[in-house]
mmCIF file of C-alpha atoms in Angstrom:
data_model
loop_
_atom_site.group_PDB
_atom_site.id
_atom_site.type_symbol
_atom_site.label_atom_id
_atom_site.label_comp_id
_atom_site.label_asym_id
_atom_site.label_seq_id
_atom_site.Cartn_x
_atom_site.Cartn_y
_atom_site.Cartn_z
ATOM 1 C CA MET A 47 68.378 149.634 6.941
ATOM 2 C CA ALA A 48 65.252 147.646 6.062
ATOM 3 C CA GLU A 49 61.705 147.719 7.425
ATOM 4 C CA ILE A 50 59.455 144.757 8.181
ATOM 5 C CA LEU A 51 55.699 145.083 8.693
ATOM 6 C CA ILE A 52 53.939 142.807 11.195
ATOM 7 C CA THR A 53 50.175 143.004 11.706
ATOM 8 C CA ILE A 54 48.645 141.996 15.040
ATOM 9 C CA PRO A 55 45.069 140.742 14.481
ATOM 10 C CA GLU A 56 42.101 141.468 16.709
ATOM 11 C CA GLY A 57 41.681 139.170 19.667
ATOM 12 C CA LEU A 58 45.375 138.430 20.205
ATOM 13 C CA SER A 59 45.822 139.584 23.795
ATOM 14 C CA ASP A 60 49.431 138.812 24.590
ATOM 15 C CA ARG A 61 52.655 140.544 25.554
ATOM 16 C CA LEU A 62 54.158 142.438 22.660
ATOM 17 C CA ASP A 63 57.358 140.471 22.067
ATOM 18 C CA LYS A 64 55.441 137.184 22.058
ATOM 19 C CA ALA A 65 52.658 138.519 19.811
ATOM 20 C CA LEU A 66 55.141 139.913 17.283
ATOM 21 C CA ALA A 67 57.059 136.627 17.211
ATOM 22 C CA LEU A 68 53.808 134.735 16.666
ATOM 23 C CA CYS A 69 52.631 136.989 13.814
ATOM 24 C CA ALA A 70 55.974 137.641 12.125
ATOM 25 C CA PRO A 71 56.340 136.014 8.707
ATOM 26 C CA GLU A 72 58.592 132.992 9.039
ATOM 27 C CA GLN A 73 60.693 134.332 6.181
ATOM 28 C CA ALA A 74 61.762 137.302 8.320
ATOM 29 C CA ALA A 75 63.565 134.942 10.730
ATOM 30 C CA LEU A 76 62.697 137.103 13.748
ATOM 31 C CA SER A 77 62.885 135.167 16.996
ATOM 32 C CA ARG A 78 61.201 136.370 20.160
ATOM 33 C CA SER A 79 64.580 137.193 21.721
ATOM 34 C CA ARG A 80 65.643 139.222 18.692
ATOM 35 C CA LEU A 81 62.330 141.090 18.683
ATOM 36 C CA ALA A 82 62.703 141.859 22.391
ATOM 37 C CA LYS A 83 66.130 143.333 21.661
ATOM 38 C CA LEU A 84 64.786 145.410 18.765
ATOM 39 C CA ILE A 85 61.945 146.708 20.969
ATOM 40 C CA ALA A 86 64.419 147.705 23.669
ATOM 41 C CA GLU A 87 66.560 149.481 21.067
ATOM 42 C CA GLY A 88 63.578 151.582 19.922
ATOM 43 C CA ALA A 89 63.418 149.970 16.492
ATOM 44 C CA VAL A 90 59.708 149.114 16.716
ATOM 45 C CA ARG A 91 56.851 151.504 16.015
ATOM 46 C CA GLY A 92 53.266 150.421 16.750
ATOM 47 C CA PRO A 93 49.818 151.822 15.982
ATOM 48 C CA SER A 94 50.229 154.412 18.762
ATOM 49 C CA GLY A 95 53.867 155.258 18.083
ATOM 50 C CA PRO A 96 57.275 153.941 19.212
ATOM 51 C CA VAL A 97 57.300 151.094 21.745
ATOM 52 C CA THR A 98 60.101 150.143 24.123
ATOM 53 C CA ASP A 99 58.499 147.629 26.495
ATOM 54 C CA GLY A 100 58.317 144.095 25.139
ATOM 55 C CA LYS A 101 56.243 142.986 28.129
ATOM 56 C CA ALA A 102 53.449 145.458 27.374
ATOM 57 C CA ARG A 103 50.199 144.191 25.877
ATOM 58 C CA ALA A 104 50.108 144.164 22.100
ATOM 59 C CA GLU A 105 47.720 146.501 20.286
ATOM 60 C CA THR A 106 45.716 145.464 17.257
ATOM 61 C CA GLY A 107 47.218 146.919 14.097
ATOM 62 C CA ASP A 108 50.485 147.376 12.220
ATOM 63 C CA TYR A 109 53.929 147.349 13.752
ATOM 64 C CA ARG A 110 56.908 148.545 11.716
ATOM 65 C CA ILE A 111 60.313 147.170 12.635
ATOM 66 C CA GLU A 112 63.576 148.683 11.417
ATOM 67 C CA ILE A 113 66.259 146.082 10.860
ATOM 68 C CA GLY A 114 69.817 147.353 10.810
ATOM 69 C CA ALA A 115 72.916 145.785 9.342
ATOM 70 C CA PRO A 116 73.247 142.078 10.135
ATOM 71 C CA GLU A 117 75.642 140.884 12.787
ATOM 72 C CA ALA A 118 78.947 139.332 11.825
ATOM 73 C CA LEU A 119 78.464 135.837 10.449
ATOM 74 C CA ASP A 120 80.250 132.881 11.978
ATOM 75 C CA ALA A 121 79.599 130.585 9.019
ATOM 76 C CA LEU A 122 82.449 130.220 6.551
ATOM 77 C CA PRO A 123 82.280 129.912 2.758
ATOM 78 C CA GLU A 124 82.644 126.331 1.541
ATOM 79 C CA ALA A 125 83.138 125.142 -2.026
ATOM 80 C CA ILE A 126 80.109 122.839 -2.069
ATOM 81 C CA PRO A 127 78.589 122.123 -5.500
ATOM 82 C CA LEU A 128 75.127 123.604 -6.058
ATOM 83 C CA SER A 129 72.396 122.687 -8.534
ATOM 84 C CA ILE A 130 71.249 126.108 -9.723
ATOM 85 C CA ALA A 131 67.929 126.453 -11.541
ATOM 86 C CA TYR A 132 68.187 130.228 -12.020
ATOM 87 C CA GLU A 133 70.398 133.121 -10.992
ATOM 88 C CA ASP A 134 70.614 136.866 -11.599
ATOM 89 C CA THR A 135 71.921 139.861 -9.668
ATOM 90 C CA ASP A 136 68.937 139.820 -7.264
ATOM 91 C CA LEU A 137 68.261 136.182 -6.467
ATOM 92 C CA ILE A 138 69.218 132.569 -6.951
ATOM 93 C CA VAL A 139 66.988 129.484 -7.168
ATOM 94 C CA VAL A 140 68.645 126.304 -5.899
ATOM 95 C CA ASP A 141 67.603 122.663 -6.235
ATOM 96 C CA LYS A 142 68.649 121.387 -2.803
ATOM 97 C CA PRO A 143 69.573 117.723 -2.382
ATOM 98 C CA ALA A 144 68.182 115.667 0.470
ATOM 99 C CA GLY A 145 70.575 115.599 3.396
ATOM 100 C CA MET A 146 71.698 119.225 3.149
ATOM 101 C CA VAL A 147 70.799 121.554 6.019
ATOM 102 C CA VAL A 148 69.715 125.019 4.854
ATOM 103 C CA HIS A 149 71.532 127.116 7.455
ATOM 104 C CA PRO A 150 74.079 126.489 10.226
ATOM 105 C CA ALA A 151 72.674 125.377 13.566
ATOM 106 C CA PRO A 152 73.869 123.454 16.606
ATOM 107 C CA GLY A 153 74.985 120.081 15.303
ATOM 108 C CA SER A 154 75.291 121.374 11.715
ATOM 109 C CA PRO A 155 77.887 124.170 11.776
ATOM 110 C CA SER A 156 79.166 123.472 8.268
ATOM 111 C CA GLY A 157 78.246 121.786 5.016
ATOM 112 C CA THR A 158 75.007 123.771 4.816
ATOM 113 C CA LEU A 159 73.357 125.593 1.949
ATOM 114 C CA VAL A 160 74.381 128.900 3.547
ATOM 115 C CA ASN A 161 78.034 127.797 3.583
ATOM 116 C CA ALA A 162 77.770 126.890 -0.101
ATOM 117 C CA LEU A 163 76.042 130.176 -0.963
ATOM 118 C CA LEU A 164 78.628 132.247 0.877
ATOM 119 C CA HIS A 165 81.245 130.707 -1.409
ATOM 120 C CA HIS A 166 79.178 130.921 -4.594
ATOM 121 C CA CYS A 167 77.747 134.415 -4.074
ATOM 122 C CA ALA A 168 80.646 135.943 -2.121
ATOM 123 C CA ASP A 169 79.374 139.203 -0.576
ATOM 124 C CA SER A 170 76.187 139.479 -2.618
ATOM 125 C CA LEU A 171 73.712 137.816 -0.224
ATOM 126 C CA SER A 172 70.935 139.715 1.535
ATOM 127 C CA GLY A 173 71.446 140.291 5.246
ATOM 128 C CA ILE A 174 67.858 141.069 6.189
ATOM 129 C CA GLY A 175 67.409 137.655 7.773
ATOM 130 C CA GLY A 176 70.181 138.296 10.311
ATOM 131 C CA ALA A 177 73.527 136.608 10.662
ATOM 132 C CA ALA A 178 72.216 133.055 10.944
ATOM 133 C CA ARG A 179 70.265 133.035 7.665
ATOM 134 C CA PRO A 180 71.741 135.429 5.075
ATOM 135 C CA GLY A 181 69.492 135.623 2.046
ATOM 136 C CA ILE A 182 67.237 132.779 3.179
ATOM 137 C CA VAL A 183 63.629 133.669 2.374
ATOM 138 C CA HIS A 184 62.060 130.265 3.106
ATOM 139 C CA ARG A 185 63.339 126.868 4.123
ATOM 140 C CA ILE A 186 62.863 123.196 3.436
ATOM 141 C CA ASP A 187 63.873 120.472 5.874
ATOM 142 C CA LYS A 188 67.270 118.803 5.767
ATOM 143 C CA GLU A 189 65.901 115.535 4.365
ATOM 144 C CA THR A 190 63.461 117.224 1.974
ATOM 145 C CA SER A 191 64.777 117.760 -1.546
ATOM 146 C CA GLY A 192 63.877 120.407 -4.096
ATOM 147 C CA LEU A 193 63.564 124.064 -4.935
ATOM 148 C CA LEU A 194 64.032 127.160 -2.833
ATOM 149 C CA VAL A 195 64.834 130.783 -3.652
ATOM 150 C CA VAL A 196 67.534 132.844 -1.950
ATOM 151 C CA ALA A 197 67.777 136.642 -2.050
ATOM 152 C CA LYS A 198 71.011 138.345 -3.033
ATOM 153 C CA THR A 199 69.824 141.877 -2.203
ATOM 154 C CA ASP A 200 67.724 143.306 0.620
ATOM 155 C CA ARG A 201 65.236 144.670 -1.920
ATOM 156 C CA ALA A 202 64.748 141.201 -3.365
ATOM 157 C CA HIS A 203 64.487 139.698 0.114
ATOM 158 C CA GLN A 204 61.707 142.077 1.127
ATOM 159 C CA GLY A 205 59.788 141.528 -2.116
ATOM 160 C CA LEU A 206 60.052 137.752 -1.904
ATOM 161 C CA ALA A 207 59.172 137.702 1.815
ATOM 162 C CA ARG A 208 55.980 139.654 1.053
ATOM 163 C CA GLN A 209 54.927 137.066 -1.522
ATOM 164 C CA PHE A 210 55.489 134.174 0.866
ATOM 165 C CA ALA A 211 53.673 136.081 3.631
ATOM 166 C CA ASP A 212 50.608 136.861 1.480
ATOM 167 C CA HIS A 213 50.615 133.327 -0.001
ATOM 168 C CA SER A 214 51.021 134.512 -3.596
ATOM 169 C CA ALA A 215 54.166 132.424 -4.103
ATOM 170 C CA HIS A 216 53.383 129.029 -5.660
ATOM 171 C CA ARG A 217 54.776 125.870 -4.056
ATOM 172 C CA ARG A 218 53.952 122.323 -5.106
ATOM 173 C CA TYR A 219 55.397 119.283 -3.368
ATOM 174 C CA LEU A 220 55.316 115.610 -4.270
ATOM 175 C CA ALA A 221 55.276 113.021 -1.509
ATOM 176 C CA LEU A 222 54.888 109.312 -0.938
ATOM 177 C CA ALA A 223 52.566 108.684 1.982
ATOM 178 C CA HIS A 224 50.892 105.797 3.749
ATOM 179 C CA GLY A 225 47.241 105.086 3.007
ATOM 180 C CA ALA A 226 45.097 106.898 0.451
ATOM 181 C CA ILE A 227 42.997 110.051 0.273
ATOM 182 C CA ASP A 228 39.368 109.021 -0.054
ATOM 183 C CA PRO A 229 36.548 111.592 0.249
ATOM 184 C CA ALA A 230 34.236 108.747 1.330
ATOM 185 C CA ASP A 231 36.490 107.838 4.267
ATOM 186 C CA ALA A 232 34.401 108.449 7.394
ATOM 187 C CA ARG A 233 37.520 108.405 9.571
ATOM 188 C CA LEU A 234 39.088 111.230 7.596
ATOM 189 C CA ARG A 235 35.916 113.298 7.547
ATOM 190 C CA GLY A 236 35.573 112.935 11.288
ATOM 191 C CA LEU A 237 38.961 114.475 12.088
ATOM 192 C CA PRO A 238 39.074 118.130 13.241
ATOM 193 C CA GLY A 239 40.470 120.517 10.654
ATOM 194 C CA ILE A 240 39.727 118.171 7.743
ATOM 195 C CA ALA A 241 37.569 119.120 4.767
ATOM 196 C CA PHE A 242 37.247 118.104 1.132
ATOM 197 C CA GLU A 243 37.182 120.495 -1.811
ATOM 198 C CA PRO A 244 36.052 119.857 -5.403
ATOM 199 C CA GLY A 245 38.093 117.225 -7.171
ATOM 200 C CA GLY A 246 38.637 115.237 -3.990
ATOM 201 C CA VAL A 247 41.269 117.675 -2.714
ATOM 202 C CA LEU A 248 41.934 117.206 0.989
ATOM 203 C CA ARG A 249 42.144 120.525 2.857
ATOM 204 C CA ILE A 250 43.817 120.496 6.269
ATOM 205 C CA THR A 251 43.401 123.646 8.368
ATOM 206 C CA THR A 252 44.845 123.864 11.874
ATOM 207 C CA LEU A 253 47.131 125.894 14.067
ATOM 208 C CA LEU A 254 50.732 124.683 14.278
ATOM 209 C CA GLY A 255 53.105 125.295 17.157
ATOM 210 C CA ARG A 256 55.867 123.718 19.202
ATOM 211 C CA HIS A 257 55.138 120.303 20.623
ATOM 212 C CA PRO A 258 54.401 120.670 24.358
ATOM 213 C CA THR A 259 57.080 118.183 25.443
ATOM 214 C CA ASP A 260 59.460 117.851 22.475
ATOM 215 C CA ARG A 261 60.784 121.253 21.384
ATOM 216 C CA GLN A 262 62.281 119.803 18.210
ATOM 217 C CA ARG A 263 58.849 118.874 16.884
ATOM 218 C CA GLN A 264 55.773 120.763 15.736
ATOM 219 C CA ALA A 265 52.243 119.821 16.723
ATOM 220 C CA VAL A 266 48.686 120.435 15.573
ATOM 221 C CA SER A 267 46.620 122.669 17.839
ATOM 222 C CA PHE A 268 43.255 124.375 17.697
ATOM 223 C CA GLN A 269 43.976 126.878 20.468
ATOM 224 C CA ASN A 270 47.558 128.148 20.136
ATOM 225 C CA GLY A 271 49.963 128.443 17.243
ATOM 226 C CA ARG A 272 50.168 129.769 13.718
ATOM 227 C CA HIS A 273 47.433 129.361 11.122
ATOM 228 C CA ALA A 274 48.369 126.652 8.630
ATOM 229 C CA VAL A 275 46.616 125.325 5.525
ATOM 230 C CA THR A 276 47.730 122.398 3.358
ATOM 231 C CA ARG A 277 45.926 120.976 0.334
ATOM 232 C CA ALA A 278 46.663 117.413 -0.759
ATOM 233 C CA ARG A 279 45.525 115.682 -3.956
ATOM 234 C CA LEU A 280 45.841 111.984 -4.671
ATOM 235 C CA ILE A 281 47.811 111.201 -7.831
ATOM 236 C CA GLU A 282 48.370 107.459 -7.705
ATOM 237 C CA THR A 283 47.872 104.552 -5.288
ATOM 238 C CA PHE A 284 49.848 101.340 -4.833
ATOM 239 C CA GLY A 285 48.697 98.041 -3.364
ATOM 240 C CA THR A 286 45.379 96.240 -2.994
ATOM 241 C CA PRO A 287 43.846 97.713 -0.953
ATOM 242 C CA PRO A 288 45.827 100.969 -1.391
ATOM 243 C CA ALA A 289 48.709 101.018 1.086
ATOM 244 C CA VAL A 290 50.911 103.804 -0.302
ATOM 245 C CA MET A 291 50.084 106.811 -2.437
ATOM 246 C CA LEU A 292 51.828 109.455 -4.503
ATOM 247 C CA VAL A 293 50.302 112.741 -3.419
ATOM 248 C CA GLU A 294 50.582 116.365 -4.495
ATOM 249 C CA CYS A 295 50.700 118.895 -1.645
ATOM 250 C CA ARG A 296 50.231 122.623 -2.070
ATOM 251 C CA LEU A 297 51.000 125.080 0.680
ATOM 252 C CA GLU A 298 48.784 128.041 1.413
ATOM 253 C CA THR A 299 50.995 128.834 4.396
ATOM 254 C CA GLY A 300 54.579 127.817 5.046
ATOM 255 C CA ARG A 301 55.086 126.643 8.619
ATOM 256 C CA THR A 302 57.907 124.502 9.955
ATOM 257 C CA HIS A 303 57.342 120.806 9.057
ATOM 258 C CA GLN A 304 53.850 121.751 7.858
ATOM 259 C CA ILE A 305 53.235 119.015 5.296
ATOM 260 C CA ARG A 306 54.712 116.324 7.521
ATOM 261 C CA VAL A 307 52.648 117.345 10.562
ATOM 262 C CA HIS A 308 49.416 117.842 8.629
ATOM 263 C CA MET A 309 49.650 114.542 6.773
ATOM 264 C CA ALA A 310 50.371 112.744 10.047
ATOM 265 C CA HIS A 311 47.352 114.475 11.616
ATOM 266 C CA ALA A 312 45.240 113.030 8.799
ATOM 267 C CA GLY A 313 46.634 109.551 9.486
ATOM 268 C CA LEU A 314 48.521 109.692 6.179
ATOM 269 C CA GLY A 315 52.104 110.065 7.400
ATOM 270 C CA LEU A 316 54.926 110.326 4.898
ATOM 271 C CA VAL A 317 56.947 107.280 3.959
ATOM 272 C CA GLY A 318 60.334 107.365 5.691
ATOM 273 C CA ASP A 319 59.466 110.142 8.151
ATOM 274 C CA PRO A 320 61.201 109.171 11.422
ATOM 275 C CA VAL A 321 59.704 112.048 13.423
ATOM 276 C CA TYR A 322 56.040 112.172 12.438
ATOM 277 C CA GLY A 323 55.557 108.876 10.634
ATOM 278 C CA GLY A 324 55.137 106.894 13.828
ATOM 279 C CA ALA A 325 55.445 103.126 13.714
ATOM 280 C CA ARG A 326 53.240 102.726 10.644
ATOM 281 C CA ARG A 327 54.407 100.172 8.098
ATOM 282 C CA ALA A 328 53.169 99.480 4.591
ATOM 283 C CA SER A 329 51.066 96.326 4.462
ATOM 284 C CA ALA A 330 52.950 93.309 3.168
ATOM 285 C CA ARG A 331 49.577 91.768 2.334
ATOM 286 C CA ALA A 332 48.644 94.727 0.132
ATOM 287 C CA LEU A 333 52.034 95.265 -1.522
ATOM 288 C CA GLY A 334 53.821 91.958 -1.172
ATOM 289 C CA PRO A 335 56.702 91.437 1.262
ATOM 290 C CA ASP A 336 59.466 92.724 -1.009
ATOM 291 C CA LEU A 337 57.750 96.015 -1.830
ATOM 292 C CA ALA A 338 56.659 96.504 1.768
ATOM 293 C CA ALA A 339 60.286 96.030 2.816
ATOM 294 C CA ALA A 340 61.451 98.548 0.202
ATOM 295 C CA VAL A 341 58.970 101.118 1.509
ATOM 296 C CA ALA A 342 60.056 100.479 5.102
ATOM 297 C CA ALA A 343 63.727 100.881 4.131
ATOM 298 C CA PHE A 344 63.299 104.291 2.483
ATOM 299 C CA PRO A 345 65.884 106.387 4.369
ATOM 300 C CA ARG A 346 64.209 109.808 4.595
ATOM 301 C CA GLN A 347 60.821 111.481 4.460
ATOM 302 C CA ALA A 348 59.692 111.013 0.867
ATOM 303 C CA LEU A 349 59.035 114.700 0.196
ATOM 304 C CA HIS A 350 60.212 116.794 -2.740
ATOM 305 C CA ALA A 351 59.676 120.492 -3.488
ATOM 306 C CA ALA A 352 58.842 119.977 -7.147
ATOM 307 C CA GLU A 353 57.582 123.420 -8.246
ATOM 308 C CA LEU A 354 58.265 126.987 -7.187
ATOM 309 C CA GLY A 355 56.757 130.123 -8.702
ATOM 310 C CA PHE A 356 56.817 133.817 -7.819
ATOM 311 C CA ASP A 357 57.017 137.270 -9.342
ATOM 312 C CA HIS A 358 60.535 138.609 -9.645
ATOM 313 C CA PRO A 359 60.759 141.118 -6.764
ATOM 314 C CA VAL A 360 62.583 143.694 -8.883
ATOM 315 C CA SER A 361 61.523 143.223 -12.514
ATOM 316 C CA GLY A 362 58.006 141.936 -11.790
ATOM 317 C CA GLU A 363 58.465 139.080 -14.271
ATOM 318 C CA SER A 364 56.544 135.903 -13.452
ATOM 319 C CA LEU A 365 59.005 133.072 -12.817
ATOM 320 C CA ALA A 366 58.259 129.365 -12.482
ATOM 321 C CA PHE A 367 60.609 126.438 -11.908
ATOM 322 C CA SER A 368 60.229 122.687 -11.686
ATOM 323 C CA SER A 369 62.460 119.918 -10.398
ATOM 324 C CA PRO A 370 62.151 116.222 -11.291
ATOM 325 C CA VAL A 371 61.673 113.692 -8.514
ATOM 326 C CA PRO A 372 65.164 112.773 -7.238
ATOM 327 C CA PRO A 373 66.645 109.322 -7.891
ATOM 328 C CA ASP A 374 65.781 107.787 -4.509
ATOM 329 C CA MET A 375 62.074 108.628 -4.755
ATOM 330 C CA ALA A 376 62.052 107.819 -8.481
ATOM 331 C CA GLY A 377 63.559 104.391 -7.739
ATOM 332 C CA LEU A 378 60.915 103.557 -5.157
ATOM 333 C CA LEU A 379 58.171 104.772 -7.486
ATOM 334 C CA GLU A 380 59.538 102.540 -10.249
ATOM 335 C CA LYS A 381 59.357 99.532 -7.955
ATOM 336 C CA LEU A 382 55.832 100.396 -6.841
ATOM 337 C CA ARG A 383 54.651 100.953 -10.393
ATOM 338 C CA GLY A 384 56.209 97.698 -11.492
ATOM 339 C CA ARG A 385 54.070 95.922 -8.918
ATOM 340 C CA THR A 386 50.986 97.817 -10.083
ATOM 341 C CA ALA A 387 51.695 96.942 -13.714
#
């Protein structure tokens, strides 16, 4: 039995199951339907005591949710090779390749990171996330490469989830994006949610939620959704005038597709992003036709989880890991830098 704490802030006047789903840390993997079931089972205790009606109005304050043993898992162990950056009895840090789905879902029932972990870790994965996501504390998209940590015990899962929820875990991404970050850009400064911090760091602050017409996408909002903050710093530009940039993105929050949606909101969509990149193409005039064609042909969103840091949830030791840019992004960078040189 494990306990998850969810805090409902002031001003959120909504039915309880919806409010809890909105405020639950993403790492807890608690859907609205699962929360409704837990409420009905008497597993939720609010500021005024136990609650059993998910349709009742939410109160401001702390809600404690008891999570029992996970349901039986349909996913099967598969002997899929893993690139492991670190492993002990409590957790494992994996360097995920692009193209691998993190957990089974409709359309991806096998070949996922969870299938590989079930084989590698046998019965030593945390079940706090429920049957669909054993041990998964946070996720990265299928076509995003790089580092993520997986819990092998419930104690580790809770400790890691707290760090991701309070934003103390460190995550640094590298991306190739269209355009360039320029603090003098009047267009950028005029966009809602956009600000610049010292050093020319672009700060994007919005709410993120489901797209109103496409449920597979996320969308920027300033009325409904979850608070999201991304910071982006220009590292290098390519082309004259700059048409593509290498950018460092740091997450203060960790929402679904956050970097991709926020960069698209800023008009700086990621190279190769088929969902949020729109129809934007790198300028052949700025890069030359061959390089522009190479950028257009990049087969996935050019996003890599390059650094991950956190305190070990059991020992308290500070851990930090880094992953080099994968060969596909490195190859495109080499071509772009060759042009610059």
